[in-house]
PDB file of C-alpha atoms in Angstrom:
ATOM      1  CA  UNK A   1     106.965 203.270 106.585  1.00  0.00           C
ATOM      2  CA  UNK A   2     104.020 203.491 108.927  1.00  0.00           C
ATOM      3  CA  UNK A   3     101.139 201.085 109.414  1.00  0.00           C
ATOM      4  CA  UNK A   4      99.168 200.337 106.287  1.00  0.00           C
ATOM      5  CA  UNK A   5      95.394 200.426 106.151  1.00  0.00           C
ATOM      6  CA  UNK A   6      93.689 197.194 105.046  1.00  0.00           C
ATOM      7  CA  UNK A   7      91.827 197.231 101.761  1.00  0.00           C
ATOM      8  CA  UNK A   8      88.405 198.851 101.666  1.00  0.00           C
ATOM      9  CA  UNK A   9      86.524 196.041  99.943  1.00  0.00           C
ATOM     10  CA  UNK A  10      86.784 192.317 100.591  1.00  0.00           C
ATOM     11  CA  UNK A  11      84.964 189.742  98.488  1.00  0.00           C
ATOM     12  CA  UNK A  12      83.641 186.633 100.208  1.00  0.00           C
ATOM     13  CA  UNK A  13      83.643 183.896  97.627  1.00  0.00           C
ATOM     14  CA  UNK A  14      80.700 181.899  98.983  1.00  0.00           C
ATOM     15  CA  UNK A  15      77.554 182.594 100.972  1.00  0.00           C
ATOM     16  CA  UNK A  16      74.318 180.720 101.614  1.00  0.00           C
ATOM     17  CA  UNK A  17      70.864 182.137 101.011  1.00  0.00           C
ATOM     18  CA  UNK A  18      67.939 180.769 103.012  1.00  0.00           C
ATOM     19  CA  UNK A  19      64.302 181.310 102.077  1.00  0.00           C
ATOM     20  CA  UNK A  20      61.624 180.835 104.706  1.00  0.00           C
ATOM     21  CA  UNK A  21      59.287 179.252 102.157  1.00  0.00           C
ATOM     22  CA  UNK A  22      61.849 176.519 101.399  1.00  0.00           C
ATOM     23  CA  UNK A  23      62.118 175.385 105.066  1.00  0.00           C
ATOM     24  CA  UNK A  24      65.895 175.381 104.570  1.00  0.00           C
ATOM     25  CA  UNK A  25      68.451 175.147 107.371  1.00  0.00           C
ATOM     26  CA  UNK A  26      71.801 173.621 108.338  1.00  0.00           C
ATOM     27  CA  UNK A  27      72.364 171.164 111.177  1.00  0.00           C
ATOM     28  CA  UNK A  28      75.035 168.990 112.749  1.00  0.00           C
ATOM     29  CA  UNK A  29      75.428 166.759 115.801  1.00  0.00           C
ATOM     30  CA  UNK A  30      78.614 166.627 117.898  1.00  0.00           C
ATOM     31  CA  UNK A  31      79.927 163.090 118.221  1.00  0.00           C
ATOM     32  CA  UNK A  32      81.195 163.645 121.762  1.00  0.00           C
ATOM     33  CA  UNK A  33      80.669 166.078 124.614  1.00  0.00           C
ATOM     34  CA  UNK A  34      82.655 169.283 124.237  1.00  0.00           C
ATOM     35  CA  UNK A  35      83.365 172.306 126.398  1.00  0.00           C
ATOM     36  CA  UNK A  36      80.125 173.579 127.951  1.00  0.00           C
ATOM     37  CA  UNK A  37      81.376 176.891 129.334  1.00  0.00           C
ATOM     38  CA  UNK A  38      83.270 178.619 126.512  1.00  0.00           C
ATOM     39  CA  UNK A  39      82.439 179.290 122.856  1.00  0.00           C
ATOM     40  CA  UNK A  40      82.706 181.827 120.037  1.00  0.00           C
ATOM     41  CA  UNK A  41      80.326 182.533 117.178  1.00  0.00           C
ATOM     42  CA  UNK A  42      81.220 184.768 114.242  1.00  0.00           C
ATOM     43  CA  UNK A  43      79.275 185.310 111.045  1.00  0.00           C
ATOM     44  CA  UNK A  44      78.291 187.829 108.386  1.00  0.00           C
ATOM     45  CA  UNK A  45      74.506 188.088 108.135  1.00  0.00           C
ATOM     46  CA  UNK A  46      72.198 189.837 105.678  1.00  0.00           C
ATOM     47  CA  UNK A  47      68.495 189.717 106.472  1.00  0.00           C
ATOM     48  CA  UNK A  48      65.855 189.555 103.742  1.00  0.00           C
ATOM     49  CA  UNK A  49      62.719 189.216 105.895  1.00  0.00           C
ATOM     50  CA  UNK A  50      62.611 190.975 109.254  1.00  0.00           C
ATOM     51  CA  UNK A  51      59.303 189.346 110.236  1.00  0.00           C
ATOM     52  CA  UNK A  52      61.041 185.978 110.722  1.00  0.00           C
ATOM     53  CA  UNK A  53      63.437 184.683 113.359  1.00  0.00           C
ATOM     54  CA  UNK A  54      67.054 184.770 112.168  1.00  0.00           C
ATOM     55  CA  UNK A  55      68.536 181.782 113.982  1.00  0.00           C
ATOM     56  CA  UNK A  56      72.315 182.080 114.053  1.00  0.00           C
ATOM     57  CA  UNK A  57      72.925 179.012 116.227  1.00  0.00           C
ATOM     58  CA  UNK A  58      70.639 176.886 118.384  1.00  0.00           C
ATOM     59  CA  UNK A  59      70.825 173.544 120.168  1.00  0.00           C
ATOM     60  CA  UNK A  60      67.929 171.986 122.084  1.00  0.00           C
ATOM     61  CA  UNK A  61      68.048 169.374 124.827  1.00  0.00           C
ATOM     62  CA  UNK A  62      65.619 169.592 127.766  1.00  0.00           C
ATOM     63  CA  UNK A  63      66.498 173.300 127.570  1.00  0.00           C
ATOM     64  CA  UNK A  64      68.071 175.276 124.742  1.00  0.00           C
ATOM     65  CA  UNK A  65      70.954 177.613 123.983  1.00  0.00           C
ATOM     66  CA  UNK A  66      70.439 180.132 121.189  1.00  0.00           C
ATOM     67  CA  UNK A  67      71.796 183.136 119.339  1.00  0.00           C
ATOM     68  CA  UNK A  68      69.032 184.722 117.267  1.00  0.00           C
ATOM     69  CA  UNK A  69      67.520 187.937 115.950  1.00  0.00           C
ATOM     70  CA  UNK A  70      63.947 188.309 117.127  1.00  0.00           C
ATOM     71  CA  UNK A  71      61.213 189.303 114.666  1.00  0.00           C
ATOM     72  CA  UNK A  72      59.305 191.348 117.263  1.00  0.00           C
ATOM     73  CA  UNK A  73      62.052 193.916 117.872  1.00  0.00           C
ATOM     74  CA  UNK A  74      64.866 192.931 115.447  1.00  0.00           C
ATOM     75  CA  UNK A  75      67.374 192.743 118.304  1.00  0.00           C
ATOM     76  CA  UNK A  76      70.056 190.090 118.687  1.00  0.00           C
ATOM     77  CA  UNK A  77      69.497 187.874 121.715  1.00  0.00           C
ATOM     78  CA  UNK A  78      71.667 185.270 123.440  1.00  0.00           C
ATOM     79  CA  UNK A  79      69.843 182.710 125.570  1.00  0.00           C
ATOM     80  CA  UNK A  80      71.566 180.126 127.763  1.00  0.00           C
ATOM     81  CA  UNK A  81      69.014 177.674 129.119  1.00  0.00           C
ATOM     82  CA  UNK A  82      65.288 178.165 128.578  1.00  0.00           C
ATOM     83  CA  UNK A  83      64.005 177.623 132.141  1.00  0.00           C
ATOM     84  CA  UNK A  84      66.974 178.588 134.335  1.00  0.00           C
ATOM     85  CA  UNK A  85      67.525 181.411 131.937  1.00  0.00           C
ATOM     86  CA  UNK A  86      70.344 183.809 131.168  1.00  0.00           C
ATOM     87  CA  UNK A  87      69.239 186.284 128.504  1.00  0.00           C
ATOM     88  CA  UNK A  88      71.020 189.332 127.121  1.00  0.00           C
ATOM     89  CA  UNK A  89      70.177 191.288 123.997  1.00  0.00           C
ATOM     90  CA  UNK A  90      71.484 194.194 121.997  1.00  0.00           C
ATOM     91  CA  UNK A  91      70.039 197.670 122.189  1.00  0.00           C
ATOM     92  CA  UNK A  92      70.629 198.195 118.481  1.00  0.00           C
ATOM     93  CA  UNK A  93      68.331 196.649 115.871  1.00  0.00           C
ATOM     94  CA  UNK A  94      69.002 194.720 112.663  1.00  0.00           C
ATOM     95  CA  UNK A  95      66.381 196.130 110.322  1.00  0.00           C
ATOM     96  CA  UNK A  96      68.408 197.163 107.261  1.00  0.00           C
ATOM     97  CA  UNK A  97      67.852 194.431 104.643  1.00  0.00           C
ATOM     98  CA  UNK A  98      70.407 196.006 102.286  1.00  0.00           C
ATOM     99  CA  UNK A  99      73.274 195.650 104.757  1.00  0.00           C
ATOM    100  CA  UNK A 100      75.666 192.881 105.751  1.00  0.00           C
ATOM    101  CA  UNK A 101      76.161 192.772 109.537  1.00  0.00           C
ATOM    102  CA  UNK A 102      79.144 191.149 111.197  1.00  0.00           C
ATOM    103  CA  UNK A 103      78.141 189.519 114.476  1.00  0.00           C
ATOM    104  CA  UNK A 104      80.696 188.124 116.913  1.00  0.00           C
ATOM    105  CA  UNK A 105      79.594 186.545 120.191  1.00  0.00           C
ATOM    106  CA  UNK A 106      81.837 185.017 122.798  1.00  0.00           C
ATOM    107  CA  UNK A 107      80.717 183.268 125.951  1.00  0.00           C
ATOM    108  CA  UNK A 108      82.893 182.336 128.908  1.00  0.00           C
ATOM    109  CA  UNK A 109      80.927 181.595 132.049  1.00  0.00           C
ATOM    110  CA  UNK A 110      84.103 181.077 134.103  1.00  0.00           C
ATOM    111  CA  UNK A 111      84.780 184.830 134.144  1.00  0.00           C
ATOM    112  CA  UNK A 112      84.485 186.549 137.537  1.00  0.00           C
ATOM    113  CA  UNK A 113      82.910 189.739 136.081  1.00  0.00           C
ATOM    114  CA  UNK A 114      79.389 189.153 134.777  1.00  0.00           C
ATOM    115  CA  UNK A 115      79.757 191.448 131.750  1.00  0.00           C
ATOM    116  CA  UNK A 116      82.745 189.364 130.613  1.00  0.00           C
ATOM    117  CA  UNK A 117      80.645 186.176 130.471  1.00  0.00           C
ATOM    118  CA  UNK A 118      78.822 187.187 127.282  1.00  0.00           C
ATOM    119  CA  UNK A 119      80.220 189.719 124.819  1.00  0.00           C
ATOM    120  CA  UNK A 120      78.655 190.781 121.536  1.00  0.00           C
ATOM    121  CA  UNK A 121      80.348 192.834 118.828  1.00  0.00           C
ATOM    122  CA  UNK A 122      78.455 194.217 115.833  1.00  0.00           C
ATOM    123  CA  UNK A 123      80.560 195.519 112.944  1.00  0.00           C
ATOM    124  CA  UNK A 124      83.570 195.722 115.251  1.00  0.00           C
ATOM    125  CA  UNK A 125      81.827 197.596 118.074  1.00  0.00           C
ATOM    126  CA  UNK A 126      81.443 196.019 121.515  1.00  0.00           C
ATOM    127  CA  UNK A 127      77.799 196.329 122.521  1.00  0.00           C
ATOM    128  CA  UNK A 128      76.308 197.448 125.817  1.00  0.00           C
ATOM    129  CA  UNK A 129      73.691 194.780 126.472  1.00  0.00           C
ATOM    130  CA  UNK A 130      70.129 194.882 127.760  1.00  0.00           C
ATOM    131  CA  UNK A 131      69.820 192.473 130.705  1.00  0.00           C
ATOM    132  CA  UNK A 132      66.159 193.096 131.538  1.00  0.00           C
ATOM    133  CA  UNK A 133      65.062 189.713 130.201  1.00  0.00           C
ATOM    134  CA  UNK A 134      67.189 187.621 132.539  1.00  0.00           C
ATOM    135  CA  UNK A 135      70.732 188.945 132.635  1.00  0.00           C
ATOM    136  CA  UNK A 136      74.134 187.319 132.471  1.00  0.00           C
ATOM    137  CA  UNK A 137      74.728 183.664 133.403  1.00  0.00           C
ATOM    138  CA  UNK A 138      75.969 182.840 136.866  1.00  0.00           C
ATOM    139  CA  UNK A 139      79.680 182.186 137.169  1.00  0.00           C
ATOM    140  CA  UNK A 140      80.656 178.683 136.012  1.00  0.00           C
ATOM    141  CA  UNK A 141      77.196 177.945 134.587  1.00  0.00           C
ATOM    142  CA  UNK A 142      77.184 175.230 131.914  1.00  0.00           C
ATOM    143  CA  UNK A 143      75.450 175.285 128.551  1.00  0.00           C
ATOM    144  CA  UNK A 144      72.089 173.549 128.394  1.00  0.00           C
ATOM    145  CA  UNK A 145      72.691 171.999 124.970  1.00  0.00           C
ATOM    146  CA  UNK A 146      75.609 173.502 123.014  1.00  0.00           C
ATOM    147  CA  UNK A 147      78.393 170.989 122.250  1.00  0.00           C
ATOM    148  CA  UNK A 148      76.613 168.063 123.885  1.00  0.00           C
ATOM    149  CA  UNK A 149      76.943 164.670 122.243  1.00  0.00           C
ATOM    150  CA  UNK A 150      74.218 163.789 119.717  1.00  0.00           C
ATOM    151  CA  UNK A 151      72.311 167.056 120.272  1.00  0.00           C
ATOM    152  CA  UNK A 152      71.334 168.678 116.981  1.00  0.00           C
ATOM    153  CA  UNK A 153      72.782 172.162 116.408  1.00  0.00           C
ATOM    154  CA  UNK A 154      70.894 174.263 113.872  1.00  0.00           C
ATOM    155  CA  UNK A 155      71.333 177.391 111.780  1.00  0.00           C
ATOM    156  CA  UNK A 156      68.245 179.171 110.371  1.00  0.00           C
ATOM    157  CA  UNK A 157      65.663 176.967 112.127  1.00  0.00           C
ATOM    158  CA  UNK A 158      64.062 177.942 115.434  1.00  0.00           C
ATOM    159  CA  UNK A 159      61.806 174.888 115.753  1.00  0.00           C
ATOM    160  CA  UNK A 160      58.360 173.809 114.635  1.00  0.00           C
ATOM    161  CA  UNK A 161      57.832 175.597 111.320  1.00  0.00           C
ATOM    162  CA  UNK A 162      59.903 178.690 112.115  1.00  0.00           C
ATOM    163  CA  UNK A 163      62.577 179.288 109.463  1.00  0.00           C
ATOM    164  CA  UNK A 164      64.451 182.464 108.644  1.00  0.00           C
ATOM    165  CA  UNK A 165      65.204 184.245 105.389  1.00  0.00           C
ATOM    166  CA  UNK A 166      68.565 185.785 104.632  1.00  0.00           C
ATOM    167  CA  UNK A 167      72.210 185.302 103.737  1.00  0.00           C
ATOM    168  CA  UNK A 168      74.982 183.780 105.858  1.00  0.00           C
ATOM    169  CA  UNK A 169      78.702 183.959 105.064  1.00  0.00           C
ATOM    170  CA  UNK A 170      81.984 183.227 106.837  1.00  0.00           C
ATOM    171  CA  UNK A 171      80.328 181.491 109.809  1.00  0.00           C
ATOM    172  CA  UNK A 172      82.720 180.219 112.473  1.00  0.00           C
ATOM    173  CA  UNK A 173      81.790 178.307 115.644  1.00  0.00           C
ATOM    174  CA  UNK A 174      84.616 177.604 118.091  1.00  0.00           C
ATOM    175  CA  UNK A 175      84.093 175.306 121.063  1.00  0.00           C
ATOM    176  CA  UNK A 176      86.241 175.789 124.155  1.00  0.00           C
ATOM    177  CA  UNK A 177      87.930 179.076 123.142  1.00  0.00           C
ATOM    178  CA  UNK A 178      86.795 182.704 123.107  1.00  0.00           C
ATOM    179  CA  UNK A 179      87.887 185.036 120.313  1.00  0.00           C
ATOM    180  CA  UNK A 180      87.277 188.744 119.883  1.00  0.00           C
ATOM    181  CA  UNK A 181      85.930 190.440 116.773  1.00  0.00           C
ATOM    182  CA  UNK A 182      89.357 191.335 115.351  1.00  0.00           C
ATOM    183  CA  UNK A 183      90.076 187.673 114.666  1.00  0.00           C
ATOM    184  CA  UNK A 184      87.364 187.825 111.987  1.00  0.00           C
ATOM    185  CA  UNK A 185      87.249 191.410 110.691  1.00  0.00           C
ATOM    186  CA  UNK A 186      89.170 194.652 110.356  1.00  0.00           C
ATOM    187  CA  UNK A 187      88.624 198.331 109.618  1.00  0.00           C
ATOM    188  CA  UNK A 188      89.287 199.514 106.087  1.00  0.00           C
ATOM    189  CA  UNK A 189      90.973 202.856 105.446  1.00  0.00           C
ATOM    190  CA  UNK A 190      87.516 204.380 104.945  1.00  0.00           C
ATOM    191  CA  UNK A 191      86.518 203.345 108.475  1.00  0.00           C
ATOM    192  CA  UNK A 192      84.115 200.558 107.527  1.00  0.00           C
ATOM    193  CA  UNK A 193      84.300 197.128 109.138  1.00  0.00           C
ATOM    194  CA  UNK A 194      85.180 194.481 106.531  1.00  0.00           C
ATOM    195  CA  UNK A 195      86.016 190.748 106.515  1.00  0.00           C
ATOM    196  CA  UNK A 196      89.566 189.510 106.771  1.00  0.00           C
ATOM    197  CA  UNK A 197      91.275 186.220 106.020  1.00  0.00           C
ATOM    198  CA  UNK A 198      90.679 184.121 109.135  1.00  0.00           C
ATOM    199  CA  UNK A 199      93.545 182.042 110.472  1.00  0.00           C
ATOM    200  CA  UNK A 200      94.784 180.579 113.719  1.00  0.00           C
ATOM    201  CA  UNK A 201      91.346 179.672 115.090  1.00  0.00           C
ATOM    202  CA  UNK A 202      91.074 176.580 117.292  1.00  0.00           C
ATOM    203  CA  UNK A 203      87.601 175.231 116.688  1.00  0.00           C
ATOM    204  CA  UNK A 204      87.688 172.420 119.249  1.00  0.00           C
ATOM    205  CA  UNK A 205      86.584 168.865 118.577  1.00  0.00           C
ATOM    206  CA  UNK A 206      82.895 169.771 118.388  1.00  0.00           C
ATOM    207  CA  UNK A 207      82.972 173.272 116.848  1.00  0.00           C
TER     208      UNK A 207
END
């Protein structure tokens, strides 16, 4: 027979809900230095308050590296370094609070082509990115804080008293390896992007 379509509905057994009023977030600290040029983030996100930052992953040293959804324009932004800054953001917005979004980001600053150094997929679609805020990182740039020893990495906390509100599920952070969106999701026979059973991911020592 021919190729079979994946199922149309996939149930994720567990998710986390964060409420801004609870000041809730997740954090961890790498025990050793990891790869500071390559990483992958994948997660399913459902926003419940679009007036708050939705921090997908941040680490802060003297500068910071972040993946977040801004409250001012509801666009996803990737920042590498806060003073010597590389910034790209999506043109699409994340304003639908009834919807689960799948976000996959991979970063590889060793790539010769600038558009290959940061890639963002949303619901399986590779995004054309807005570079007006700073643009892509220079070739072979290193992360300011991600995967550095004893630097706190946070989900749902931007700093100060800035917490997000929403759901997170199936979050994966891989250090040292880049993965595309189809490692984490697939199209159902009805054409919608749905989760899949994730396997074969190398997370690295500090992912």
